[in-house]
GROMACS .gro file of C-alpha atoms in nm:
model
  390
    1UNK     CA    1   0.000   0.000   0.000
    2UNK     CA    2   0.226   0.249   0.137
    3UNK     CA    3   0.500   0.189  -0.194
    4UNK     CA    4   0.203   0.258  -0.415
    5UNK     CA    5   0.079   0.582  -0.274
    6UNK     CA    6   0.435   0.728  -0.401
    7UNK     CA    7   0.345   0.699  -0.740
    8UNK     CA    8   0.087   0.968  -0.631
    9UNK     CA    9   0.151   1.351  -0.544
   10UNK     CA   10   0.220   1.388  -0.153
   11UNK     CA   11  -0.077   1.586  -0.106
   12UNK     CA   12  -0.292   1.364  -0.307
   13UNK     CA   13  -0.572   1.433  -0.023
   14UNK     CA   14  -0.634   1.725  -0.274
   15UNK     CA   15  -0.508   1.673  -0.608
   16UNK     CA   16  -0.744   1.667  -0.928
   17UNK     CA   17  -0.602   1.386  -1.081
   18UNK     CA   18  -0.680   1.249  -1.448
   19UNK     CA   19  -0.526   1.018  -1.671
   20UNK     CA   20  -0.594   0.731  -1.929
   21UNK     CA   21  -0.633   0.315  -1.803
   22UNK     CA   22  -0.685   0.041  -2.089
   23UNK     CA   23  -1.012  -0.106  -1.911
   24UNK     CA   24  -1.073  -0.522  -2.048
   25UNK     CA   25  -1.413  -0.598  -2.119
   26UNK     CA   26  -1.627  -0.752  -2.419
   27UNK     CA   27  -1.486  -0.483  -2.646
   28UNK     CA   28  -1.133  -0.390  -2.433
   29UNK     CA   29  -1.047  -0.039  -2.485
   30UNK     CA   30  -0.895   0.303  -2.362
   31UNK     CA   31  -1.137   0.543  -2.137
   32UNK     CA   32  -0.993   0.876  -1.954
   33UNK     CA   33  -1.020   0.797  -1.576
   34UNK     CA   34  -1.014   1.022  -1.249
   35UNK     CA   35  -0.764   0.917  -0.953
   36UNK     CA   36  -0.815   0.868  -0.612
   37UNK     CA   37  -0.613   0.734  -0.376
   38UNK     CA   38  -0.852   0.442  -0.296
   39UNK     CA   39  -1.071   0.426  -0.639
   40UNK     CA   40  -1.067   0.509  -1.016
   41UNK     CA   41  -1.344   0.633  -1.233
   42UNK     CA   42  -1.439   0.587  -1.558
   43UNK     CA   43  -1.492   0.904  -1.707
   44UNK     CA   44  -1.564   0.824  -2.080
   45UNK     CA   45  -1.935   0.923  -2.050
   46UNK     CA   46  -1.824   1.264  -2.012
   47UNK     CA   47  -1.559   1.280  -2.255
   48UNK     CA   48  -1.427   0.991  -2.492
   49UNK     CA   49  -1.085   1.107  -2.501
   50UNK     CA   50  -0.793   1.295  -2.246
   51UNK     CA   51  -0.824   1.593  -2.560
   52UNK     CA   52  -1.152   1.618  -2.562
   53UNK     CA   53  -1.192   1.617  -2.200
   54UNK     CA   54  -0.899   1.884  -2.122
   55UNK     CA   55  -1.078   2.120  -2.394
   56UNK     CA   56  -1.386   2.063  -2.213
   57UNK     CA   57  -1.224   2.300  -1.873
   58UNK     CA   58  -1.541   2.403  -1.768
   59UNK     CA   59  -1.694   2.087  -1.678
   60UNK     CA   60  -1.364   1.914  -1.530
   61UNK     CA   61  -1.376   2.052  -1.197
   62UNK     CA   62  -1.768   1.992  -1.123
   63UNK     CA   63  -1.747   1.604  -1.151
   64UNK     CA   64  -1.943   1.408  -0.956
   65UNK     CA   65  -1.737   1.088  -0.891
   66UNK     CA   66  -2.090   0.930  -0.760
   67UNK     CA   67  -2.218   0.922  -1.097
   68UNK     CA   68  -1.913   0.786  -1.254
   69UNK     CA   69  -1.856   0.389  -1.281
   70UNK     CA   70  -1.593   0.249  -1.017
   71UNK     CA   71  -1.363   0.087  -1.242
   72UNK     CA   72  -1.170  -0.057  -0.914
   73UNK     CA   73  -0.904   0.052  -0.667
   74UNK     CA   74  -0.648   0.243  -0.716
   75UNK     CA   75  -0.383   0.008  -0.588
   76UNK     CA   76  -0.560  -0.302  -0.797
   77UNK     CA   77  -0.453  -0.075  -1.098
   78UNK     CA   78  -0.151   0.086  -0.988
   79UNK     CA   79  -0.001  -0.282  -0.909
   80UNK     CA   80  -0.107  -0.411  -1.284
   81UNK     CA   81   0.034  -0.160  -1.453
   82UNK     CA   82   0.376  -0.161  -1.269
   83UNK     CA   83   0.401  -0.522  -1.421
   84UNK     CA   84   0.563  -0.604  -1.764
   85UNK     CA   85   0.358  -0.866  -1.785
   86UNK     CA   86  -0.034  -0.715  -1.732
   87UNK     CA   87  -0.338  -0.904  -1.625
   88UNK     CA   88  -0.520  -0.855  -1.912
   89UNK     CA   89  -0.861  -0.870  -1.691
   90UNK     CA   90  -0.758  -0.595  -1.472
   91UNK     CA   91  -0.749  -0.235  -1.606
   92UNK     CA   92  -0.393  -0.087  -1.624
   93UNK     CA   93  -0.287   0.309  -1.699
   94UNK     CA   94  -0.162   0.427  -2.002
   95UNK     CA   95   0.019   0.734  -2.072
   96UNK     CA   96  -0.251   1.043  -1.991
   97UNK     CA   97  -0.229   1.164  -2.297
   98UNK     CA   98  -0.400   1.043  -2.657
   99UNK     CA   99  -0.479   1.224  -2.929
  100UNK     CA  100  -0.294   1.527  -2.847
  101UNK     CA  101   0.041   1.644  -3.011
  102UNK     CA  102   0.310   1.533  -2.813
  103UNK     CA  103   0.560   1.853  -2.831
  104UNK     CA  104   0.915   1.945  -2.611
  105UNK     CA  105   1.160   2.202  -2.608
  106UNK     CA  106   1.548   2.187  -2.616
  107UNK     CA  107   1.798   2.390  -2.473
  108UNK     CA  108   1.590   2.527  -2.164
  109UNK     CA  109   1.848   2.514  -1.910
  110UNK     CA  110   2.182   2.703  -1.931
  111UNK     CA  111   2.320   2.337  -1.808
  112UNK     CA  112   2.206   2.179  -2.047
  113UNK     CA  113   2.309   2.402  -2.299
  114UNK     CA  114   2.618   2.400  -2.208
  115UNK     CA  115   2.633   1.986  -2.288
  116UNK     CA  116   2.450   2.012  -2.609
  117UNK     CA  117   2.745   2.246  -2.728
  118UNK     CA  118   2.982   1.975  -2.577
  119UNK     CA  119   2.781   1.705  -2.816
  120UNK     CA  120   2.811   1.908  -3.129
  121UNK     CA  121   3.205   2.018  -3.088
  122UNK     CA  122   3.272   1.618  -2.972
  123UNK     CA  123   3.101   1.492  -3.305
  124UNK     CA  124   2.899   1.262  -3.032
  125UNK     CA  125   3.207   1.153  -2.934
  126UNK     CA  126   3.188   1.049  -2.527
  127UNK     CA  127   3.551   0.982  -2.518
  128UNK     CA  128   3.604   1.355  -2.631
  129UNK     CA  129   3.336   1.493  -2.369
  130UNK     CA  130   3.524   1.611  -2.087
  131UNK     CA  131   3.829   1.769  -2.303
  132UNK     CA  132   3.562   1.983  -2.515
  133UNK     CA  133   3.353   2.050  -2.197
  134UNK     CA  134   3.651   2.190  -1.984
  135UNK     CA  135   3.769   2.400  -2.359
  136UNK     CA  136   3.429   2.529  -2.389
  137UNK     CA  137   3.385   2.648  -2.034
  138UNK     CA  138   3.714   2.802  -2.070
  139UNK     CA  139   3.596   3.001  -2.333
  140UNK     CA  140   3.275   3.086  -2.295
  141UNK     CA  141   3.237   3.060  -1.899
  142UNK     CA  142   3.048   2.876  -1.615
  143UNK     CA  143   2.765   3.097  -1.542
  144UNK     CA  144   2.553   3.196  -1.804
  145UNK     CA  145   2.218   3.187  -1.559
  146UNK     CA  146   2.171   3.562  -1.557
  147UNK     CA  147   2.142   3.573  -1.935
  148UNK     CA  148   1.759   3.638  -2.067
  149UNK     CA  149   1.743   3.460  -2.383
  150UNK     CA  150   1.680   3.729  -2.689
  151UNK     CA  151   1.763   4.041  -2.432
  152UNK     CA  152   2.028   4.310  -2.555
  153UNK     CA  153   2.253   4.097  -2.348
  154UNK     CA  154   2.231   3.775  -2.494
  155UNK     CA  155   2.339   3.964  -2.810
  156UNK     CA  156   2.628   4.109  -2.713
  157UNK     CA  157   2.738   3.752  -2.612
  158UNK     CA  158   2.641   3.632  -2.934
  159UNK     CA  159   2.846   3.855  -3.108
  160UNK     CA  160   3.190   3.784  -2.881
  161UNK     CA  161   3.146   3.419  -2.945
  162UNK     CA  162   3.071   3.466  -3.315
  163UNK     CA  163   3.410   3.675  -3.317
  164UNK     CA  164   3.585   3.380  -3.122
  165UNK     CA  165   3.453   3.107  -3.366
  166UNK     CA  166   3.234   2.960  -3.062
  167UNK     CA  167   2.913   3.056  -3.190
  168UNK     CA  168   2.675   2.729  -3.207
  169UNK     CA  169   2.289   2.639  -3.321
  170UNK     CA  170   2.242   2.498  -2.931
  171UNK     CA  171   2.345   2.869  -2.844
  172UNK     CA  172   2.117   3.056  -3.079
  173UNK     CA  173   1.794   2.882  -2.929
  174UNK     CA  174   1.931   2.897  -2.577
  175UNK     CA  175   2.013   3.255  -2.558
  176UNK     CA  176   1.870   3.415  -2.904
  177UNK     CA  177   1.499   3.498  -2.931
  178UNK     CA  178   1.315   3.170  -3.015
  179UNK     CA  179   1.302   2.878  -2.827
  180UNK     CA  180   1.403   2.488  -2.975
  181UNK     CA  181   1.058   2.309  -2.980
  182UNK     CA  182   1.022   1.994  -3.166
  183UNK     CA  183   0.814   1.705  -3.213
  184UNK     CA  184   0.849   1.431  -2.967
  185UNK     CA  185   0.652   1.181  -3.033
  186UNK     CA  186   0.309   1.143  -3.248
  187UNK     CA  187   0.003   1.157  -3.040
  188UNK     CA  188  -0.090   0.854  -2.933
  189UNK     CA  189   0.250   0.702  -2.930
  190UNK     CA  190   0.369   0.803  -2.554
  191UNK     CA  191   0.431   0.533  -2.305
  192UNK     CA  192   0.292   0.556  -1.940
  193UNK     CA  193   0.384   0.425  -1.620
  194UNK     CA  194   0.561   0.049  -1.563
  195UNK     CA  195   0.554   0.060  -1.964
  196UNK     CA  196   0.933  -0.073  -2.094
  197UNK     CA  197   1.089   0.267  -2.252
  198UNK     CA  198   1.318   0.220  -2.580
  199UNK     CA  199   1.667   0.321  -2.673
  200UNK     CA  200   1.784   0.329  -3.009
  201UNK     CA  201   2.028   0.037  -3.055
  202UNK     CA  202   2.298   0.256  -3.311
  203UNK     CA  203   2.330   0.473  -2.983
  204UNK     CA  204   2.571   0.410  -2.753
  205UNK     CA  205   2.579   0.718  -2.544
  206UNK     CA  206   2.246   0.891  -2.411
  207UNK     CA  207   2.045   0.951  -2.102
  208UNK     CA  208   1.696   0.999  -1.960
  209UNK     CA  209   1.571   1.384  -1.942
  210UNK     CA  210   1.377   1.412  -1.640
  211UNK     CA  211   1.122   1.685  -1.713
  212UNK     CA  212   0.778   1.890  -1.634
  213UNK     CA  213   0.531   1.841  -1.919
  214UNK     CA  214   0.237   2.105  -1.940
  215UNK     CA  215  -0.122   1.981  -2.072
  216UNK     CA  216  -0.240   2.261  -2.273
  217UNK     CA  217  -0.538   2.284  -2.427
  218UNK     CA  218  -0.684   2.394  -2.800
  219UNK     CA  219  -0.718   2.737  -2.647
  220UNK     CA  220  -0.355   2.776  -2.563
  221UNK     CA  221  -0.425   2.746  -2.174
  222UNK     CA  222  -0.220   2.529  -1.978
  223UNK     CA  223  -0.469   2.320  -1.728
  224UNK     CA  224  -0.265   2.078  -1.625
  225UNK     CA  225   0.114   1.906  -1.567
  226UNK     CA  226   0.239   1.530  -1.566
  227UNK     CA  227   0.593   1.405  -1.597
  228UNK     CA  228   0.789   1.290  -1.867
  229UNK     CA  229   1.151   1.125  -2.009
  230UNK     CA  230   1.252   1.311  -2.277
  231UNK     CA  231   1.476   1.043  -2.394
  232UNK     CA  232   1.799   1.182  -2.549
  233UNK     CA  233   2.066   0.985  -2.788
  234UNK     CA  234   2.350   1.193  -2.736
  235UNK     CA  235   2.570   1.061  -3.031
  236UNK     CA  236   2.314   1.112  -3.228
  237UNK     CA  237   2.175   1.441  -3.189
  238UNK     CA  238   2.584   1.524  -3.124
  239UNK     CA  239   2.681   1.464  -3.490
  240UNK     CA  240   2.447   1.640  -3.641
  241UNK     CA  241   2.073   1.866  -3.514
  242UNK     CA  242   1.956   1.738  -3.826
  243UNK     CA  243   1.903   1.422  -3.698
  244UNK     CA  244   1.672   1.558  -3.451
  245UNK     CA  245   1.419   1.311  -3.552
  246UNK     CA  246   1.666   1.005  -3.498
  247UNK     CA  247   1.776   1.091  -3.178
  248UNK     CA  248   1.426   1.180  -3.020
  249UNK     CA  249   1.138   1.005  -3.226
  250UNK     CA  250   1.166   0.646  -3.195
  251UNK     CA  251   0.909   0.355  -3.057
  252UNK     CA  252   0.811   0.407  -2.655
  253UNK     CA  253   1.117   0.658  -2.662
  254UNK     CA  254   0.895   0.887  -2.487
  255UNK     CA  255   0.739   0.814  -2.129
  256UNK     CA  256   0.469   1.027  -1.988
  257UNK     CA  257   0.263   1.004  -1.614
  258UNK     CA  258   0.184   0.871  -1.393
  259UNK     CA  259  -0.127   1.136  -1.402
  260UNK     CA  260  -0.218   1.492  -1.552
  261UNK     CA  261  -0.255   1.726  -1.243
  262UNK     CA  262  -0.497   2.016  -1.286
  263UNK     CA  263  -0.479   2.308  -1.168
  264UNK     CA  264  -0.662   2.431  -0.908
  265UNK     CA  265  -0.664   2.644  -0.602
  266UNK     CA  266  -0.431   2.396  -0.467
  267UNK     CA  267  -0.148   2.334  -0.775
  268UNK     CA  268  -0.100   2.638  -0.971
  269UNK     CA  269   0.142   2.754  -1.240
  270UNK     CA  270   0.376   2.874  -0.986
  271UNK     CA  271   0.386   2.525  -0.825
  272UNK     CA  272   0.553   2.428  -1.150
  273UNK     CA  273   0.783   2.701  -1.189
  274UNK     CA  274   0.939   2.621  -0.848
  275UNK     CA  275   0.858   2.262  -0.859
  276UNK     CA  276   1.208   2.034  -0.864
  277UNK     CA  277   1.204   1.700  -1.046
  278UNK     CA  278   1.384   1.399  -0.889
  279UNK     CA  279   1.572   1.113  -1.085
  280UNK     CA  280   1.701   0.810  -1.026
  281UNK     CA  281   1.840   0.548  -1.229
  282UNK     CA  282   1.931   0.243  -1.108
  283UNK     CA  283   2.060  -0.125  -1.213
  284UNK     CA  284   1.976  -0.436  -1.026
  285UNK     CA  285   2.224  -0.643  -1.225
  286UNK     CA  286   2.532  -0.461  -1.176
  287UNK     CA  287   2.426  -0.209  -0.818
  288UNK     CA  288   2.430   0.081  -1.059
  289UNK     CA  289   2.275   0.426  -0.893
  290UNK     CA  290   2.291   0.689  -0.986
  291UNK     CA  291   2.074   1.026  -0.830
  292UNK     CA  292   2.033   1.403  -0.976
  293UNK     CA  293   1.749   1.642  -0.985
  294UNK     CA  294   1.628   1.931  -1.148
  295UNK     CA  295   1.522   2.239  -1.084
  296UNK     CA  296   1.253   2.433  -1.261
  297UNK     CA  297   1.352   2.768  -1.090
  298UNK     CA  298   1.702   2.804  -1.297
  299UNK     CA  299   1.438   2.777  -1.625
  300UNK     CA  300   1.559   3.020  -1.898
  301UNK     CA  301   1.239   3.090  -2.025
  302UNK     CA  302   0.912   3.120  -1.859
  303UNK     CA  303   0.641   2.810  -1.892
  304UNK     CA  304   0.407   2.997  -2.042
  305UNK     CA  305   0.678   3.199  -2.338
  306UNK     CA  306   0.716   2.812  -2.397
  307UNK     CA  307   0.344   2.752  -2.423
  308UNK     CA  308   0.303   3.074  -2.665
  309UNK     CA  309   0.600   3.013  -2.923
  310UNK     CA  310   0.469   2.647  -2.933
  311UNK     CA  311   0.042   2.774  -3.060
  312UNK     CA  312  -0.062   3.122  -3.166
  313UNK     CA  313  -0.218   3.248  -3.447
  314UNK     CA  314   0.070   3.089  -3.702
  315UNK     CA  315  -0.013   2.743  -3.538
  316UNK     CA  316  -0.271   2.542  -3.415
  317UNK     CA  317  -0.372   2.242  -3.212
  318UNK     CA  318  -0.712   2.142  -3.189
  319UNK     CA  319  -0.640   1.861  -2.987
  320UNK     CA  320  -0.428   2.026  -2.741
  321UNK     CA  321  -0.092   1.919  -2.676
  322UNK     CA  322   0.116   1.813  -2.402
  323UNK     CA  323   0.498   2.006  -2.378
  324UNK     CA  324   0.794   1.860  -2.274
  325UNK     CA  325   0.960   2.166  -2.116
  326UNK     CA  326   1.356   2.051  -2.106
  327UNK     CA  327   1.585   1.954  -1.829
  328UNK     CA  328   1.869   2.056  -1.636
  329UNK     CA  329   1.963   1.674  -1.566
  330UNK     CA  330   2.260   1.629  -1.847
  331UNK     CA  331   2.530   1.371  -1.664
  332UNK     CA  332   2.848   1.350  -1.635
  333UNK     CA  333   2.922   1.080  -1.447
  334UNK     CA  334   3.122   0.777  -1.554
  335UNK     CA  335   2.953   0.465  -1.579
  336UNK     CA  336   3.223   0.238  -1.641
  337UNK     CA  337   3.542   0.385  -1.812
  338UNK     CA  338   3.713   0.711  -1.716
  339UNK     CA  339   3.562   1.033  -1.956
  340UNK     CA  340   3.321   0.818  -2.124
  341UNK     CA  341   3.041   0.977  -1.883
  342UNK     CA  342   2.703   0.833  -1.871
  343UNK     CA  343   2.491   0.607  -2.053
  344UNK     CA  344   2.173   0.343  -2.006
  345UNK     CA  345   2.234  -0.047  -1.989
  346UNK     CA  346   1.924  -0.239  -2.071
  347UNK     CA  347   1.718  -0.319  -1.773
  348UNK     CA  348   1.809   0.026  -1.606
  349UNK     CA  349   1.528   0.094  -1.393
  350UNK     CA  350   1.443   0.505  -1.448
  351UNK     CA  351   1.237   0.700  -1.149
  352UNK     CA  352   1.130   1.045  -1.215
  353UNK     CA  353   0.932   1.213  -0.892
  354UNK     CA  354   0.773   1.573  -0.791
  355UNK     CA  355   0.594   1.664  -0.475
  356UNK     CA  356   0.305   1.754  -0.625
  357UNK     CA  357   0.301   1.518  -0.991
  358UNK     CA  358   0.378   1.199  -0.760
  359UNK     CA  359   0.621   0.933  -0.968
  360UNK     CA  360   0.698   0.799  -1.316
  361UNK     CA  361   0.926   0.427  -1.371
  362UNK     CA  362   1.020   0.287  -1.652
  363UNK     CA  363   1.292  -0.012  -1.755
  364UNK     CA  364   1.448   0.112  -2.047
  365UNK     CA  365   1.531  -0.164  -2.346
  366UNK     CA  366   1.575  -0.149  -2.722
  367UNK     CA  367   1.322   0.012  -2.904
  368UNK     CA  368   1.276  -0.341  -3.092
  369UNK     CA  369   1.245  -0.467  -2.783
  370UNK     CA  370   0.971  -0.251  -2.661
  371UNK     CA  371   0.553  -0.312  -2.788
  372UNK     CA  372   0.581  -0.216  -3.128
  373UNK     CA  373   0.315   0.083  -3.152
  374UNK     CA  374   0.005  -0.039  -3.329
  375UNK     CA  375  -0.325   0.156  -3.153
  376UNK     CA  376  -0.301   0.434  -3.351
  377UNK     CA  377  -0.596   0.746  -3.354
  378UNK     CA  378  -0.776   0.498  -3.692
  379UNK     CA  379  -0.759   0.215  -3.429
  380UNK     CA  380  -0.906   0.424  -3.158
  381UNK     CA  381  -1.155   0.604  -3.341
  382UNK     CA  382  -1.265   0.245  -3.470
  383UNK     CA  383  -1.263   0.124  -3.082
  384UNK     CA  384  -1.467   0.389  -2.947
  385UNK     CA  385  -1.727   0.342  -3.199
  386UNK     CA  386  -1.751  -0.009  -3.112
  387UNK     CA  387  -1.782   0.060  -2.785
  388UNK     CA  388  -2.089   0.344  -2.846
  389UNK     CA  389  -1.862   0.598  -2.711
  390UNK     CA  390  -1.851   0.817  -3.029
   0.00000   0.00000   0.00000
């Protein structure tokens, strides 16, 4: 009982709490579901869809859990779905989010910054890592936290480093007007909670990226925040930005959950702003551990400039979209050999936590290795209908 209830936000007492649970049945399907700490509600009658249901604002807050079915306790659920193996007769939870664009931004955190530089002048070399990293802070200097991104600041910098032939694209989105934002992952293709998360097998240097993720709706409000792995292929993404796509899109490379929590009188925006996000990866083959956290107070750019250069009137979601809103986690640590820094085995067991968002674990594996990603929106539309939902 008591390790389950840490998958939910300490306060849970008062949390809004929805998210998504495959329920079995004659016709087995996805439903949105409300979370307590003892029970979980169906919540498909209202809404057949997270989107739809996150659009609807209004009537989220006014829902009377008497009139919605009991789909069963909370740690019934919470147990299955921390399984690889699932009993298929017992509902499980799925990443919160469906049908909604699954967007993140790069390059949030000076930190971080600072590493994707390191990438891009090591060719996604590890070995190189620390030499570049201690020539680049050399150069361009430790503390570049009091820098506003697109201020008259940030372009005098950009000029000395353009004169000094350290000018890079990781800079120009970190410090220059317009923030990195990218597609993660299609909608519907996010994993949630106890689902295996994938690594790219070519890769053989990346990390999680612990991070807050906004739920924002069609209207460009933000009602809501979960947790998410931003998963990151180093190499990759080091040898060239243009393989973006590589290094970030690939099957259950992105992990979202446990839960979306709404705001409300009691979780607002500035719970997220100063909100810290906890990781831990650890390896019960060979005692690996490793610990770090980040902190959404040394941000670069506000939450909401995120939320506005990702919709406005030059692009829309109708659907809403959840945003991946970067990291300050970027390690350094050495795994096994000295200066090749950090990187996952298979089986590494990944634990992202907030105070008020509760916990996300996943065991990461090959992306081959992972549920190839078949339900797609045709499949769901299809399943709904069967189900008289639509």
């Amino acid at each position: 009982m008591n390790d389950l209830l840490q998958y939910l936000p300490q306060d849970h007492h008062q949390a809004s709490l929805i998210g998504r649970a495959w329920l079995p049945g004659t016709i087995p399907g996805p439903s949105p579901v409300w979370i307590s700490e003892s029970h979980v509600y169906d919540l498909s009658s209202i809404a057949p869809t997270c989107s739809e249901l996150l659009n609807q604002e209004s009537n989220i807050h006014s829902l009377d859990r008497d009139q919605l079915k009991n789909i069963g306790s909370y740690e019934v659920i919470m147990a299955n779905s921390l399984q690889i193996q699932r009993d298929q007769d017992i509902p499980f939870f799925l990443s919160p989010f469906d049908i909604q664009a699954i967007k993140a931004c790069g390059v949030t955190f000076m930190v971080s910054m600072l590493e994707r530089v390191i990438e891009e002048r090591a060719g996604g070399n590890a070995g190189k890592a620390n030499a570049v990293r201690d020539k680049v802070l050399q150069r361009i200097g430790k503390d570049l936290t009091s820098i506003v991104p697109g201020s008259a600041e940030a372009e005098e910098l950009k000029a000395v480093l353009q004169a000094e032939g350290m000018w890079s694209q990781y800079l120009e989105v970190g410090i220059g007007p317009y923030a990195e934002v990218f597609t993660k992952a299609q909608p519907m293709a996010s994993v949630g909670i106890g689902d295996l998360i994938g690594i790219h097998p070519i890769s053989s240097w990346n990390n999680p990226e612990p991070e807050m993720v906004l739920a924002v709706n069609a209207k460009g409000k933000v009602v809501g925040a979960s947790l998410g792995n931003d998963v990151n292929l180093r190499d990759v993404e080091g040898r060239s930005a243009l393989l973006l796509g590589k290094a970030k899109d690939n099957n259950a490379s992105c992990a979202i959950g446990p839960f979306i929590r709404l705001l409300d009188e009691n979780f607002t925006l500035d719970d997220i702003r100063t909100a810290s996000v906890g990781l831990k990866v650890e390896n019960p083959q060979d005692g690996f551990l490793l610990e770090d956290s980040s902190d959404m107070r040394k941000i670069s750019r506000d939450i909401l400039d995120l939320v506005s250069q990702t919709i406005s009137e030059h692009h829309q979601y109708p659907d809403g979209f959840a945003l991946l809103t970067g990291t300050l986690f970027a390690p350094t640590q050495d795994r096994e050999a000295d200066g090749q820094g950090f990187t996952h085995k298979m089986g590494d067991i990944v634990s992202i936590w907030s105070e008020k968002l509760g916990m996300l674990q996943n065991t990461v594996c090959h992306t081959n290795e992972a549920a190839p990603w078949e339900f797609g929106i045709s499949a769901l539309m299809r399943n709904l209908a069967q189900r008289g939902l639509l």
